[in-house]
mmCIF file with all atom_site columns, C-alpha atoms in Angstrom:
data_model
loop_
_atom_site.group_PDB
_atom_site.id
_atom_site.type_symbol
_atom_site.label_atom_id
_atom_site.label_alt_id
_atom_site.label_comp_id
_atom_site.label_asym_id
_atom_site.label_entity_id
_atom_site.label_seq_id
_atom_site.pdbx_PDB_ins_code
_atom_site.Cartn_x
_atom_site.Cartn_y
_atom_site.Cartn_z
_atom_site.occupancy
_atom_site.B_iso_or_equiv
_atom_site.pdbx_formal_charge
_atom_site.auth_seq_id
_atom_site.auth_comp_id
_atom_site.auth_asym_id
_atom_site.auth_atom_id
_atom_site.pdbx_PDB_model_num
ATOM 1   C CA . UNK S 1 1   ? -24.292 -0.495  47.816 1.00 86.00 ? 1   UNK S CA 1
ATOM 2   C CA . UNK S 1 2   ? -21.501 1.691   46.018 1.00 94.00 ? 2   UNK S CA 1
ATOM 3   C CA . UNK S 1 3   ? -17.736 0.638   46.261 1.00 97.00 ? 3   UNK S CA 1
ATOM 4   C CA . UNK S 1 4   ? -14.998 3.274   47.178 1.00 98.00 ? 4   UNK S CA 1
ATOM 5   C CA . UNK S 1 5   ? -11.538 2.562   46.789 1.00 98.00 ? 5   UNK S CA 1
ATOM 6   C CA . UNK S 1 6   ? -9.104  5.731   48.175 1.00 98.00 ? 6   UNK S CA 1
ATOM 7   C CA . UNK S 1 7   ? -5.333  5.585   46.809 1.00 98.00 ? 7   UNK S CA 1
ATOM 8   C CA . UNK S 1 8   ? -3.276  7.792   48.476 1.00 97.00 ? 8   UNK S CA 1
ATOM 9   C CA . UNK S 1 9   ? 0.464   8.659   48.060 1.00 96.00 ? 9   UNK S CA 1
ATOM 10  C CA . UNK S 1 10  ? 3.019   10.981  47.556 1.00 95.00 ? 10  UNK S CA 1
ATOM 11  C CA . UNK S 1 11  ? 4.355   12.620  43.956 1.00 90.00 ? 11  UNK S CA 1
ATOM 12  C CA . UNK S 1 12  ? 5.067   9.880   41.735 1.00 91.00 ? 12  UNK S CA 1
ATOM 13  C CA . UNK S 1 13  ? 4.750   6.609   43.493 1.00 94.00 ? 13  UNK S CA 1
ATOM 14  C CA . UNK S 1 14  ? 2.113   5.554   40.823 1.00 92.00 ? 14  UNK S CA 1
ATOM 15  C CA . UNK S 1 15  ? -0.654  6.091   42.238 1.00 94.00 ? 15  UNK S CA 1
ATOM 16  C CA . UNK S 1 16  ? -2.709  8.073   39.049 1.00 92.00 ? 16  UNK S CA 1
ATOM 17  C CA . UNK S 1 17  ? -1.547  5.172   36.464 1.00 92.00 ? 17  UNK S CA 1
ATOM 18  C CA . UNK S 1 18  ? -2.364  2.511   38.607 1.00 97.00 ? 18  UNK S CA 1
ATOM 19  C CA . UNK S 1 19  ? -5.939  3.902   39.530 1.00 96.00 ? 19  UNK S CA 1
ATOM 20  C CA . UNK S 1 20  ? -6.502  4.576   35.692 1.00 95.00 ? 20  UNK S CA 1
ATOM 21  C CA . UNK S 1 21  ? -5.545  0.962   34.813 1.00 97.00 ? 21  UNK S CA 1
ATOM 22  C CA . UNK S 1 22  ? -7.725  -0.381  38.620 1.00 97.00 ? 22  UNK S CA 1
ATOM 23  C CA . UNK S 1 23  ? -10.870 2.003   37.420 1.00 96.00 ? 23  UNK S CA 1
ATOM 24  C CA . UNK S 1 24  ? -10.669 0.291   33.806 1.00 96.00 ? 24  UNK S CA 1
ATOM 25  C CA . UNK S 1 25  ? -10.353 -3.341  34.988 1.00 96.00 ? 25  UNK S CA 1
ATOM 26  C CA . UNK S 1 26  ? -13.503 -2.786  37.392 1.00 96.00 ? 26  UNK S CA 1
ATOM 27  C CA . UNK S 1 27  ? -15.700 -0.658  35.340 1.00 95.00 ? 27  UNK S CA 1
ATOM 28  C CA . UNK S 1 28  ? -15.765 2.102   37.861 1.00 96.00 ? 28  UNK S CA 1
ATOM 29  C CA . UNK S 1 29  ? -15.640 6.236   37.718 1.00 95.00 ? 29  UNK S CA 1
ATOM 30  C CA . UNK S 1 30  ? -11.933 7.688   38.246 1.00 96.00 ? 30  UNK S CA 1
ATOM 31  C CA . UNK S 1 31  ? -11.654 10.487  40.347 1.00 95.00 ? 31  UNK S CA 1
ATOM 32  C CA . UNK S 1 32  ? -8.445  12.291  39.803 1.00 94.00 ? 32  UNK S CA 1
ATOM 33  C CA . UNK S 1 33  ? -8.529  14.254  42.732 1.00 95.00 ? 33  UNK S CA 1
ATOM 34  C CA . UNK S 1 34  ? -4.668  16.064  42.171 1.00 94.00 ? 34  UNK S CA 1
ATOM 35  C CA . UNK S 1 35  ? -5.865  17.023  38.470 1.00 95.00 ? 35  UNK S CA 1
ATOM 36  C CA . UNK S 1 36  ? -8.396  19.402  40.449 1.00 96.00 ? 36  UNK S CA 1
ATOM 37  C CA . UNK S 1 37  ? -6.068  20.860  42.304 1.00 96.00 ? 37  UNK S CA 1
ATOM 38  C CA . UNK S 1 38  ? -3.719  21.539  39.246 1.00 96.00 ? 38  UNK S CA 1
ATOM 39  C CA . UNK S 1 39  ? -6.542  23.078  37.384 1.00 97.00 ? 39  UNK S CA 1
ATOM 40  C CA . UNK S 1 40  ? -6.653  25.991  40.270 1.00 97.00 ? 40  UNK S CA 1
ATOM 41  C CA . UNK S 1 41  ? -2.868  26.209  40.045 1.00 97.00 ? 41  UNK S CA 1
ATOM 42  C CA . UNK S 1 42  ? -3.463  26.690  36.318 1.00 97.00 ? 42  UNK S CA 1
ATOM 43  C CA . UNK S 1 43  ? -5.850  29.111  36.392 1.00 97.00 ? 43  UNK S CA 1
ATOM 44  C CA . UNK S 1 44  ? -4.111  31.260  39.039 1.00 97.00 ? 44  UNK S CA 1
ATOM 45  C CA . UNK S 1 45  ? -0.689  31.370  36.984 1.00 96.00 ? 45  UNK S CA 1
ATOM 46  C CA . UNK S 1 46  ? -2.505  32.455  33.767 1.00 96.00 ? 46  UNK S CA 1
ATOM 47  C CA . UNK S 1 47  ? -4.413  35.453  35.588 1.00 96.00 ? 47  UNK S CA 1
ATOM 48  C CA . UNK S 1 48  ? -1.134  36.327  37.227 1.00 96.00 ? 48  UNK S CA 1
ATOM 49  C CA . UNK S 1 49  ? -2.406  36.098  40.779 1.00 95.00 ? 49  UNK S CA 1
ATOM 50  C CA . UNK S 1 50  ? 0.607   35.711  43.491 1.00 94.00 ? 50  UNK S CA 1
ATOM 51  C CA . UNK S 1 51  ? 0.218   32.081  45.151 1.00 92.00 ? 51  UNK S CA 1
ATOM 52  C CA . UNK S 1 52  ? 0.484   33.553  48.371 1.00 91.00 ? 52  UNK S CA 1
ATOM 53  C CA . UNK S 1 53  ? -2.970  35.306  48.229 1.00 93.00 ? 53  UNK S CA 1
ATOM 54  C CA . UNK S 1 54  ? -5.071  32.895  49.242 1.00 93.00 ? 54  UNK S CA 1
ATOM 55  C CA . UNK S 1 55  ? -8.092  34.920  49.394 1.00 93.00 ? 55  UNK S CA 1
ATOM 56  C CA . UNK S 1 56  ? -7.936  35.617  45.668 1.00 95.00 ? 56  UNK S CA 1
ATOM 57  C CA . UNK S 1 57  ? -7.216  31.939  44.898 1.00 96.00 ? 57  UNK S CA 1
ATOM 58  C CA . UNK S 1 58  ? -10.083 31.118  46.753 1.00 93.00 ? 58  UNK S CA 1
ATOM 59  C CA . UNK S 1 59  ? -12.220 33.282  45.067 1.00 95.00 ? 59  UNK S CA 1
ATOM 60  C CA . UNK S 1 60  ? -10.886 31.006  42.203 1.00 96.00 ? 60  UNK S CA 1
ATOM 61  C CA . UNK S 1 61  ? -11.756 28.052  42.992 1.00 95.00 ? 61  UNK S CA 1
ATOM 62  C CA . UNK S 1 62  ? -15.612 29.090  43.800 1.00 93.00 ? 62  UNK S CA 1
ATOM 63  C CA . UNK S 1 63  ? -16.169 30.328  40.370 1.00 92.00 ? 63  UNK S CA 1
ATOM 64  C CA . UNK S 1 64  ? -14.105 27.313  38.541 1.00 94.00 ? 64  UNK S CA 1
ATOM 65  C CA . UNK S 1 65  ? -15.866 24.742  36.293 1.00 94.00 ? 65  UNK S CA 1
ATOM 66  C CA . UNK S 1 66  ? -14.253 21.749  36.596 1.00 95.00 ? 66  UNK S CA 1
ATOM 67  C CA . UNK S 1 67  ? -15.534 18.632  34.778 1.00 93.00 ? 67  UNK S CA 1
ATOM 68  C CA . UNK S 1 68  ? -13.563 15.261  34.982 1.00 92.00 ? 68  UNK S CA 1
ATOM 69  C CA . UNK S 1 69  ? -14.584 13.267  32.355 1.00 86.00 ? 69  UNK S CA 1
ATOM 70  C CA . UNK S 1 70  ? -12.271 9.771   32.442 1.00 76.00 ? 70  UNK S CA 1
ATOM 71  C CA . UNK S 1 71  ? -8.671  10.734  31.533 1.00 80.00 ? 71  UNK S CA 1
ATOM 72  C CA . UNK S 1 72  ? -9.663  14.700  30.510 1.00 90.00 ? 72  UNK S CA 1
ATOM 73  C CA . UNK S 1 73  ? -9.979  17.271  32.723 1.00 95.00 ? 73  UNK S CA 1
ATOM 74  C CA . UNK S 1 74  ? -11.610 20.734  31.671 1.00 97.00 ? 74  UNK S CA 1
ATOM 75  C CA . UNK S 1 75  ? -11.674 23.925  33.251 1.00 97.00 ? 75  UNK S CA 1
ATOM 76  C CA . UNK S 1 76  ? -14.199 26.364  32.347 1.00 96.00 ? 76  UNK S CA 1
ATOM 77  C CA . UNK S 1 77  ? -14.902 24.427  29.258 1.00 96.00 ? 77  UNK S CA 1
ATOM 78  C CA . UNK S 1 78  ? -11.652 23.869  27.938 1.00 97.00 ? 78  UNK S CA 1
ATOM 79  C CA . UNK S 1 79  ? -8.868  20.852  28.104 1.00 97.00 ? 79  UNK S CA 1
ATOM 80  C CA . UNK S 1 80  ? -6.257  21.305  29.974 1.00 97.00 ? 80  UNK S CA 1
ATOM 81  C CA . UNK S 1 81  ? -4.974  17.975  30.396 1.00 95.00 ? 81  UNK S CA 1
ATOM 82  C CA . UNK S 1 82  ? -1.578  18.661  29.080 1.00 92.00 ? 82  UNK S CA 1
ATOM 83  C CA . UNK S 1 83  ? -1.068  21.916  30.463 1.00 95.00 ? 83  UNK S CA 1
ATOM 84  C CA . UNK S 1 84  ? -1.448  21.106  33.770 1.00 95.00 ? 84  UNK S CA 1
ATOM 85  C CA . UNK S 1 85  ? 1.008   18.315  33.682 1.00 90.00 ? 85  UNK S CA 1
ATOM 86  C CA . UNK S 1 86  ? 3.754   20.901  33.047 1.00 89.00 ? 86  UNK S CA 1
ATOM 87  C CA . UNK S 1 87  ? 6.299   21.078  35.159 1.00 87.00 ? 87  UNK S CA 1
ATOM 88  C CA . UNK S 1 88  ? 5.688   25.231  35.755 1.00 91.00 ? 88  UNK S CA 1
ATOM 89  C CA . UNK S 1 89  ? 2.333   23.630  37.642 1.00 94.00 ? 89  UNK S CA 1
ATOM 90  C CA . UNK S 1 90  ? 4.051   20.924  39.173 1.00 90.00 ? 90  UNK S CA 1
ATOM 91  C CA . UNK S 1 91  ? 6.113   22.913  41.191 1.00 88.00 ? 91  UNK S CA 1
ATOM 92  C CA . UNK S 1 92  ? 3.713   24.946  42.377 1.00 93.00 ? 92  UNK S CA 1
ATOM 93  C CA . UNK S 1 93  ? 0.412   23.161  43.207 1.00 94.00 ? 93  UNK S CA 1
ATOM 94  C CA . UNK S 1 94  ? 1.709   22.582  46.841 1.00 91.00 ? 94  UNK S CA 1
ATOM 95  C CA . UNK S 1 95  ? 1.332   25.820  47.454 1.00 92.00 ? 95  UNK S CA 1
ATOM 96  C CA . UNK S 1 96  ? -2.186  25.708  46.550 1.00 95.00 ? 96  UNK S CA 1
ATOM 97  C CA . UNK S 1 97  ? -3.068  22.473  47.958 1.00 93.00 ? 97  UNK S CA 1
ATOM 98  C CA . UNK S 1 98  ? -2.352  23.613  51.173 1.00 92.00 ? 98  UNK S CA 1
ATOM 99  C CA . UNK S 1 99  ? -5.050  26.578  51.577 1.00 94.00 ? 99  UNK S CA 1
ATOM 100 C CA . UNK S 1 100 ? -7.538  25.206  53.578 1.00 94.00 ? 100 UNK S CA 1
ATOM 101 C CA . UNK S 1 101 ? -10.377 26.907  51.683 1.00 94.00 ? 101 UNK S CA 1
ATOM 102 C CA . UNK S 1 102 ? -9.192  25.102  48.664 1.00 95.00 ? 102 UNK S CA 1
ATOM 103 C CA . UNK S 1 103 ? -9.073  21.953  49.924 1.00 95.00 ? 103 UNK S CA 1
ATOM 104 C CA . UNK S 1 104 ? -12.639 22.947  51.741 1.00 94.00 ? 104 UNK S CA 1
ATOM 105 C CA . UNK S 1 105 ? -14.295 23.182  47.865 1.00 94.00 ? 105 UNK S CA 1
ATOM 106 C CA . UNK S 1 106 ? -12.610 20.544  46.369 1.00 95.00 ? 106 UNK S CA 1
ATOM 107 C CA . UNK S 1 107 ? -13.408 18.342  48.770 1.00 96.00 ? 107 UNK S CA 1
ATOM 108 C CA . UNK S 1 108 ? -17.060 19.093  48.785 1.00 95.00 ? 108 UNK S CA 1
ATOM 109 C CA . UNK S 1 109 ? -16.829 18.716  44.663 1.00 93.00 ? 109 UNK S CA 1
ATOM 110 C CA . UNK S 1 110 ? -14.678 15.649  44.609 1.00 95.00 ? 110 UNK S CA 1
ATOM 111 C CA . UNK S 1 111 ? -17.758 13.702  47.242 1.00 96.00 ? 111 UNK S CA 1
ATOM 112 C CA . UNK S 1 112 ? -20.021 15.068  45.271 1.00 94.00 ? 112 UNK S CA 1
ATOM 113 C CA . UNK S 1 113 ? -18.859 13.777  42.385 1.00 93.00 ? 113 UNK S CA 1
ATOM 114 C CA . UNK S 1 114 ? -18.090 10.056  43.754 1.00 95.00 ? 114 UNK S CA 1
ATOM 115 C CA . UNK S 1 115 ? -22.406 10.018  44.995 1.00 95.00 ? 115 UNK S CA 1
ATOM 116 C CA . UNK S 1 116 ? -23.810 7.127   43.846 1.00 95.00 ? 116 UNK S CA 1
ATOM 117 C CA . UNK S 1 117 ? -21.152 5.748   41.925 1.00 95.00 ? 117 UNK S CA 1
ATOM 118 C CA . UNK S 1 118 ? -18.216 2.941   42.323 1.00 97.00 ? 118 UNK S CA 1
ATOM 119 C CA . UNK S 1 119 ? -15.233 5.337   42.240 1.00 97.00 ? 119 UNK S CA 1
ATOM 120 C CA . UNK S 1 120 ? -11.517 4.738   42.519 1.00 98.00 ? 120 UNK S CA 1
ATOM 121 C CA . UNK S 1 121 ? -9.920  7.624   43.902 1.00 97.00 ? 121 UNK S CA 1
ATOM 122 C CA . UNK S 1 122 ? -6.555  9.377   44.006 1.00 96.00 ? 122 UNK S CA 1
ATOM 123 C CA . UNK S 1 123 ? -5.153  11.475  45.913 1.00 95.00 ? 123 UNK S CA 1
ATOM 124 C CA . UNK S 1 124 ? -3.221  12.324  49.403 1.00 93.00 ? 124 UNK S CA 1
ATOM 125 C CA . UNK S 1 125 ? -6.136  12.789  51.995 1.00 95.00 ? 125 UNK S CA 1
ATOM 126 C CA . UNK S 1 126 ? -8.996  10.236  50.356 1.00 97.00 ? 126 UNK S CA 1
ATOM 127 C CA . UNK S 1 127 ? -8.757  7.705   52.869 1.00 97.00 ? 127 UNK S CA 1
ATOM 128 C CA . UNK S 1 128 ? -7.975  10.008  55.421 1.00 97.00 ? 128 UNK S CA 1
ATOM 129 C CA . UNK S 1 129 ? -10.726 12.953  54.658 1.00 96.00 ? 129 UNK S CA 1
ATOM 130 C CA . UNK S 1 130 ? -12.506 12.991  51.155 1.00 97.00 ? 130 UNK S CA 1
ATOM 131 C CA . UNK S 1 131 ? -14.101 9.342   51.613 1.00 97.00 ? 131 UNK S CA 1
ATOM 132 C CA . UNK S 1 132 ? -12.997 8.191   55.115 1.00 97.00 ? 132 UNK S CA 1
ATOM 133 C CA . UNK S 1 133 ? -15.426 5.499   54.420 1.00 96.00 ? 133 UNK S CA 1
ATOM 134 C CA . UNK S 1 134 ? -14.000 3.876   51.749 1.00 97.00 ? 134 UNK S CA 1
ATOM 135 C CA . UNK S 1 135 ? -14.543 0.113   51.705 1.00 97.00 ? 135 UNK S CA 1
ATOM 136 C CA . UNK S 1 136 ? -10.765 -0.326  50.369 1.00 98.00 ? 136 UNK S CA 1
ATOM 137 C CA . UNK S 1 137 ? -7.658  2.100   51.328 1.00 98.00 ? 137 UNK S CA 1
ATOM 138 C CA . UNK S 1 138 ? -4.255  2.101   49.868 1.00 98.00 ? 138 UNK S CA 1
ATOM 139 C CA . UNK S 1 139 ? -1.527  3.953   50.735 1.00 98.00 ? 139 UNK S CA 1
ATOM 140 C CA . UNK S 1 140 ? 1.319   3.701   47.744 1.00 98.00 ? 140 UNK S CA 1
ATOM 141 C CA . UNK S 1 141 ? 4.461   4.816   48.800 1.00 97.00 ? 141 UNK S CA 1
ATOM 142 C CA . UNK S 1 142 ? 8.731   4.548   46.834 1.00 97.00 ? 142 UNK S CA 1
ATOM 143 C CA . UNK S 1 143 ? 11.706  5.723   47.366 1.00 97.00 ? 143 UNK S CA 1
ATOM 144 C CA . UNK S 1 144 ? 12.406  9.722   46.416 1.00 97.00 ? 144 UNK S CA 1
ATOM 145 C CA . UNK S 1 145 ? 14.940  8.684   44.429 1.00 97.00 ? 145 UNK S CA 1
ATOM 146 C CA . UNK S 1 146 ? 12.750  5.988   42.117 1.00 97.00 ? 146 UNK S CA 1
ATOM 147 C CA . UNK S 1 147 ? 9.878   8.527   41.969 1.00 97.00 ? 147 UNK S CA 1
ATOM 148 C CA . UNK S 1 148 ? 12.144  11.281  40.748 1.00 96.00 ? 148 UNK S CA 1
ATOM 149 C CA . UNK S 1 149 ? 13.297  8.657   37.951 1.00 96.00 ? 149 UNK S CA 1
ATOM 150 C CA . UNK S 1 150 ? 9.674   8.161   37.161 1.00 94.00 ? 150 UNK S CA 1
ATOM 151 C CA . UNK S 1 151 ? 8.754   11.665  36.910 1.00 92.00 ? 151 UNK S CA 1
ATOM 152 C CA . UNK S 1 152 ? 11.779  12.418  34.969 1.00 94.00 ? 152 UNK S CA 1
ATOM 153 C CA . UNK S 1 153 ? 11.286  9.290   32.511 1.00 94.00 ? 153 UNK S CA 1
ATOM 154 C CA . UNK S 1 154 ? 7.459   10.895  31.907 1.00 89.00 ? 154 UNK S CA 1
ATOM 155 C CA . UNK S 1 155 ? 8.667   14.375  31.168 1.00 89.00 ? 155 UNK S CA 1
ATOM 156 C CA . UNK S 1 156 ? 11.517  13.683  29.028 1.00 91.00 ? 156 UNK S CA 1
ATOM 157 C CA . UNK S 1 157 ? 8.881   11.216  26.531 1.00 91.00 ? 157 UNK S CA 1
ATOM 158 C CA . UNK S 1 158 ? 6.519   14.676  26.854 1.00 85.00 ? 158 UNK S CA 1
ATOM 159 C CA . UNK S 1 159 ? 9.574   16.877  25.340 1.00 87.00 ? 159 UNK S CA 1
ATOM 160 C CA . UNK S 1 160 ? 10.121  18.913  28.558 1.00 86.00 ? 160 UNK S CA 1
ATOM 161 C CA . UNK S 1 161 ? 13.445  20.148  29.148 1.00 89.00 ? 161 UNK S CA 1
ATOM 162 C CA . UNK S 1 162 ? 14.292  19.416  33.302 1.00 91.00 ? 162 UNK S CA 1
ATOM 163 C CA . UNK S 1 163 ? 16.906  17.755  35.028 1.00 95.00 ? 163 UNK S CA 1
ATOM 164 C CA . UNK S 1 164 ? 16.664  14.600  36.952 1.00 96.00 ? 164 UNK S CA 1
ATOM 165 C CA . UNK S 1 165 ? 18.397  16.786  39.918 1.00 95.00 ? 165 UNK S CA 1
ATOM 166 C CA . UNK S 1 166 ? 15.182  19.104  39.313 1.00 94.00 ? 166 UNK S CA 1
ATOM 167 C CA . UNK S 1 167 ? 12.587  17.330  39.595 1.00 94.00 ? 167 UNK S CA 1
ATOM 168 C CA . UNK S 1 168 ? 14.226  14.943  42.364 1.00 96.00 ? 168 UNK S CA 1
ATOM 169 C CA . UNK S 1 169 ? 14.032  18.771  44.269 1.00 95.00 ? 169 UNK S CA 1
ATOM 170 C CA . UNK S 1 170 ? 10.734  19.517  43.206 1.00 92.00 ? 170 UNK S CA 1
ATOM 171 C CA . UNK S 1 171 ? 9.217   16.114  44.313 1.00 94.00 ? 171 UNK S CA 1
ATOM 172 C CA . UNK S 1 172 ? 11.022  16.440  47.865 1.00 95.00 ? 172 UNK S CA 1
ATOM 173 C CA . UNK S 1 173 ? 9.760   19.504  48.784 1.00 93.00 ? 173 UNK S CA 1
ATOM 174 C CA . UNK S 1 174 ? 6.314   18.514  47.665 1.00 90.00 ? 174 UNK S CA 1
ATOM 175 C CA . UNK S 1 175 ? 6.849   15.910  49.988 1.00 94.00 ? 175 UNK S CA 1
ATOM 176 C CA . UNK S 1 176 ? 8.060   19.023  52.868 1.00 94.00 ? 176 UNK S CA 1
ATOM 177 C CA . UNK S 1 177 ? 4.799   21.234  51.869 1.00 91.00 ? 177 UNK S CA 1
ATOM 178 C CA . UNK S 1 178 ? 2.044   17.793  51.504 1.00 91.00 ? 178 UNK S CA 1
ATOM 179 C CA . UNK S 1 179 ? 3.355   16.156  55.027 1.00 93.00 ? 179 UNK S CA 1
ATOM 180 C CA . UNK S 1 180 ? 3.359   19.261  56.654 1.00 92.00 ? 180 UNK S CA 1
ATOM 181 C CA . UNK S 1 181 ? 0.106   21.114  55.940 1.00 90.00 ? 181 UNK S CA 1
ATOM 182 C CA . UNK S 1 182 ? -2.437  22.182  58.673 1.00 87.00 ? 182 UNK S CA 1
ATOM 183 C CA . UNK S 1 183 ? -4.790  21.388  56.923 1.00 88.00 ? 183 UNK S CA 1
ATOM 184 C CA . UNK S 1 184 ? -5.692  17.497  55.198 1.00 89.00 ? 184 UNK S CA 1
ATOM 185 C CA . UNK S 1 185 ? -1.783  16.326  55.511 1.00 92.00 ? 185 UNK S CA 1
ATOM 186 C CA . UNK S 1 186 ? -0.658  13.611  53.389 1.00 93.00 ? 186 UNK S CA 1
ATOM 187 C CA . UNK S 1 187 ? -0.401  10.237  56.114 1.00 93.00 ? 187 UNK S CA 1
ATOM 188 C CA . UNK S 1 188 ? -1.003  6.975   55.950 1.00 96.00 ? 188 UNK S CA 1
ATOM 189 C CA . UNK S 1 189 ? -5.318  6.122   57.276 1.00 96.00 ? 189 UNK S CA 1
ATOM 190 C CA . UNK S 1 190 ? -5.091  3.964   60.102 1.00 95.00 ? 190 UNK S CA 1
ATOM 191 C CA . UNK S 1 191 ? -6.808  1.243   58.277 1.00 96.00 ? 191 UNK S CA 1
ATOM 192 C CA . UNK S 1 192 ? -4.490  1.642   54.903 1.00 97.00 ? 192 UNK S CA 1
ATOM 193 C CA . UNK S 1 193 ? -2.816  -0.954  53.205 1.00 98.00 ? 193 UNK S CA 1
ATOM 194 C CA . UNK S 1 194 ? 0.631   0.059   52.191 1.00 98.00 ? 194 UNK S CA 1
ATOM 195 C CA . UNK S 1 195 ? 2.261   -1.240  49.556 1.00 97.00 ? 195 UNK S CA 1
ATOM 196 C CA . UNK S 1 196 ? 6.146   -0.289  48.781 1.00 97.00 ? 196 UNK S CA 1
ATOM 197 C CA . UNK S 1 197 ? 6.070   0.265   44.892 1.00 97.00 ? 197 UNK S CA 1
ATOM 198 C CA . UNK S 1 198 ? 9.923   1.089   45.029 1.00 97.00 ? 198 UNK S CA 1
ATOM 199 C CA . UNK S 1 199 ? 10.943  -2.394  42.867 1.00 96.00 ? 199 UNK S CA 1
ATOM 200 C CA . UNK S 1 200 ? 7.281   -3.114  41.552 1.00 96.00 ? 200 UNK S CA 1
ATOM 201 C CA . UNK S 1 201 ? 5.911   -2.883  37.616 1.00 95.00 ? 201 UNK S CA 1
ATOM 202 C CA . UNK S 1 202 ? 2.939   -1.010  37.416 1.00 95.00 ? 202 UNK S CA 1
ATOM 203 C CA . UNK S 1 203 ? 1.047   -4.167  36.173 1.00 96.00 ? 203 UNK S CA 1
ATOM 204 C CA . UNK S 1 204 ? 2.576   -5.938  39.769 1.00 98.00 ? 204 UNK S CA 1
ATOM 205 C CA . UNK S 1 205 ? 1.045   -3.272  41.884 1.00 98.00 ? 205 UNK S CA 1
ATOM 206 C CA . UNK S 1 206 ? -2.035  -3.482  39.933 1.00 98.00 ? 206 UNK S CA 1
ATOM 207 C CA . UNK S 1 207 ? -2.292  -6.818  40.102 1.00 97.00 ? 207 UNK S CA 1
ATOM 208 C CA . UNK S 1 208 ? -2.097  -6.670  44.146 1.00 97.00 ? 208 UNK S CA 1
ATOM 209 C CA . UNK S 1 209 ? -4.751  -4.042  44.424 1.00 98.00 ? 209 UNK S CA 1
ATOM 210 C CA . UNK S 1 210 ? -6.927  -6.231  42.330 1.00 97.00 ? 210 UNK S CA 1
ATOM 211 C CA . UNK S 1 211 ? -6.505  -9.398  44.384 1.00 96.00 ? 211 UNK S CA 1
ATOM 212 C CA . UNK S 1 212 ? -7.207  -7.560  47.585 1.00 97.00 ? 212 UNK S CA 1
ATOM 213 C CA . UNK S 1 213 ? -10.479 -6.064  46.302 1.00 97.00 ? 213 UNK S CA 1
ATOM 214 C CA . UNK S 1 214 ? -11.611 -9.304  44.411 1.00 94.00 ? 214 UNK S CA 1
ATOM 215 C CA . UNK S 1 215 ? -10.858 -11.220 47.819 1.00 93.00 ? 215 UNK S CA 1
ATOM 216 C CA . UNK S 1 216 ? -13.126 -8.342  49.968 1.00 93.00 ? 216 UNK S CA 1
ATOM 217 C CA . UNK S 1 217 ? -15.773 -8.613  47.426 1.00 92.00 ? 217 UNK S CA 1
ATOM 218 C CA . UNK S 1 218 ? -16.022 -12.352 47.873 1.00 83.00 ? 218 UNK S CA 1
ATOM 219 C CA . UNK S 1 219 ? -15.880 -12.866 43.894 1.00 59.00 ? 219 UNK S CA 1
ATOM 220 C CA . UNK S 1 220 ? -18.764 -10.251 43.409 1.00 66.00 ? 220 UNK S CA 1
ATOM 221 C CA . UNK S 1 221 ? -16.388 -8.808  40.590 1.00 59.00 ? 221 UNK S CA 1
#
């Protein structure tokens, strides 16, 4: 039997660091299931194409090579890891995100790439829709205000030149465009375990996570 854990959450609650640090700790495959979606945002702002043509984005996203390989993400053979991470993308893969033929490829991709494995998974429909299944579901949640600080903190050690004011904008209509979708909305899986990260370290929430799956595995890790 294969273990899935699903972390879901909105923009910058911790979610990505603390499934990183989880995946490490258990020796499993991370699945960084928002890096996908970035790497189609990427793509479609280098070849120009207007975010609101979803049939050409599509189009994208069929022909995209996309190989996560543990903190690296490539798209057709190159790294992009930094690029996408920019805040040009960040503002922007909502908009893509929210095509429902997008999220219809991705999906298949992201449970085709968690067969047969023990996966942690990020994202904002994992325990909801990619692995409904999922032995183990969080839901990681903070304040807008505390995950605009940690966004902010991030970019400013990467050099980029934003605001606090910015990205606390950017992050809340994320927030708007994710919760509202048709299609795969960011909520909270019925059987999610939701844990405030608001006042937490990142080595608290990790430790939490940890306990909970050690406890479910009955000491089989």
């Amino acid at each position: 039997m294969t273990v899935k854990i699903a972390i879901d959450g909105p923009a910058g609650a911790g979610k990505s660091t603390v499934a990183k640090k989880l995946a490490k700790l258990l020796n499993y495959t991370y699945i960084d299931t928002g890096a996908m979606y970035r790497a189609i945002t990427y793509k479609a702002i280098q070849q120009g194409v207007n975010l609101i043509e979803e049939n050409k984005i599509a189009d994208i996203v069929q022909s995209a090579d996309i190989i996560l390989e543990e903190e690296k993400i490539f798209l057709d053979g190159k790294d992009i890891s930094e690029e996408i991470r920019k805040p040009e993308v960040s503002e922007k893969v909502s908009l893509v995100s929210k095509i429902p033929k997008v999220r219809e490829i991705l999906v298949q991709k992201q449970r085709k790439i968690a067969e047969g494995k023990n996966v942690v998974m990020d994202g904002r429909d994992i325990g909801t829709v990619v692995l409904p299944d999922a032995q183990f579901k969080f839901f990681l949640t903070a304040s807008l205000e505390e995950r605009a600080k940690r966004r902010y903190r991030e970019l400013k050690t990467k050099n980029v030149n934003v605001s606090y004011y910015e990205v606390l904008k950017e992050i809340e209509n994320r927030d708007t465009i994710d919760s509202q979708r048709d299609t795969s909305p960011l909520k909270i899986a019925e059987d999610s375990i939701v844990i405030d990260t608001t006042y937490l370290s990142e080595e608290e929430v990790l430790e939490k996570l940890y306990n909970i799956i050690k406890e479910g595995l009955k000491g089989e890790i």
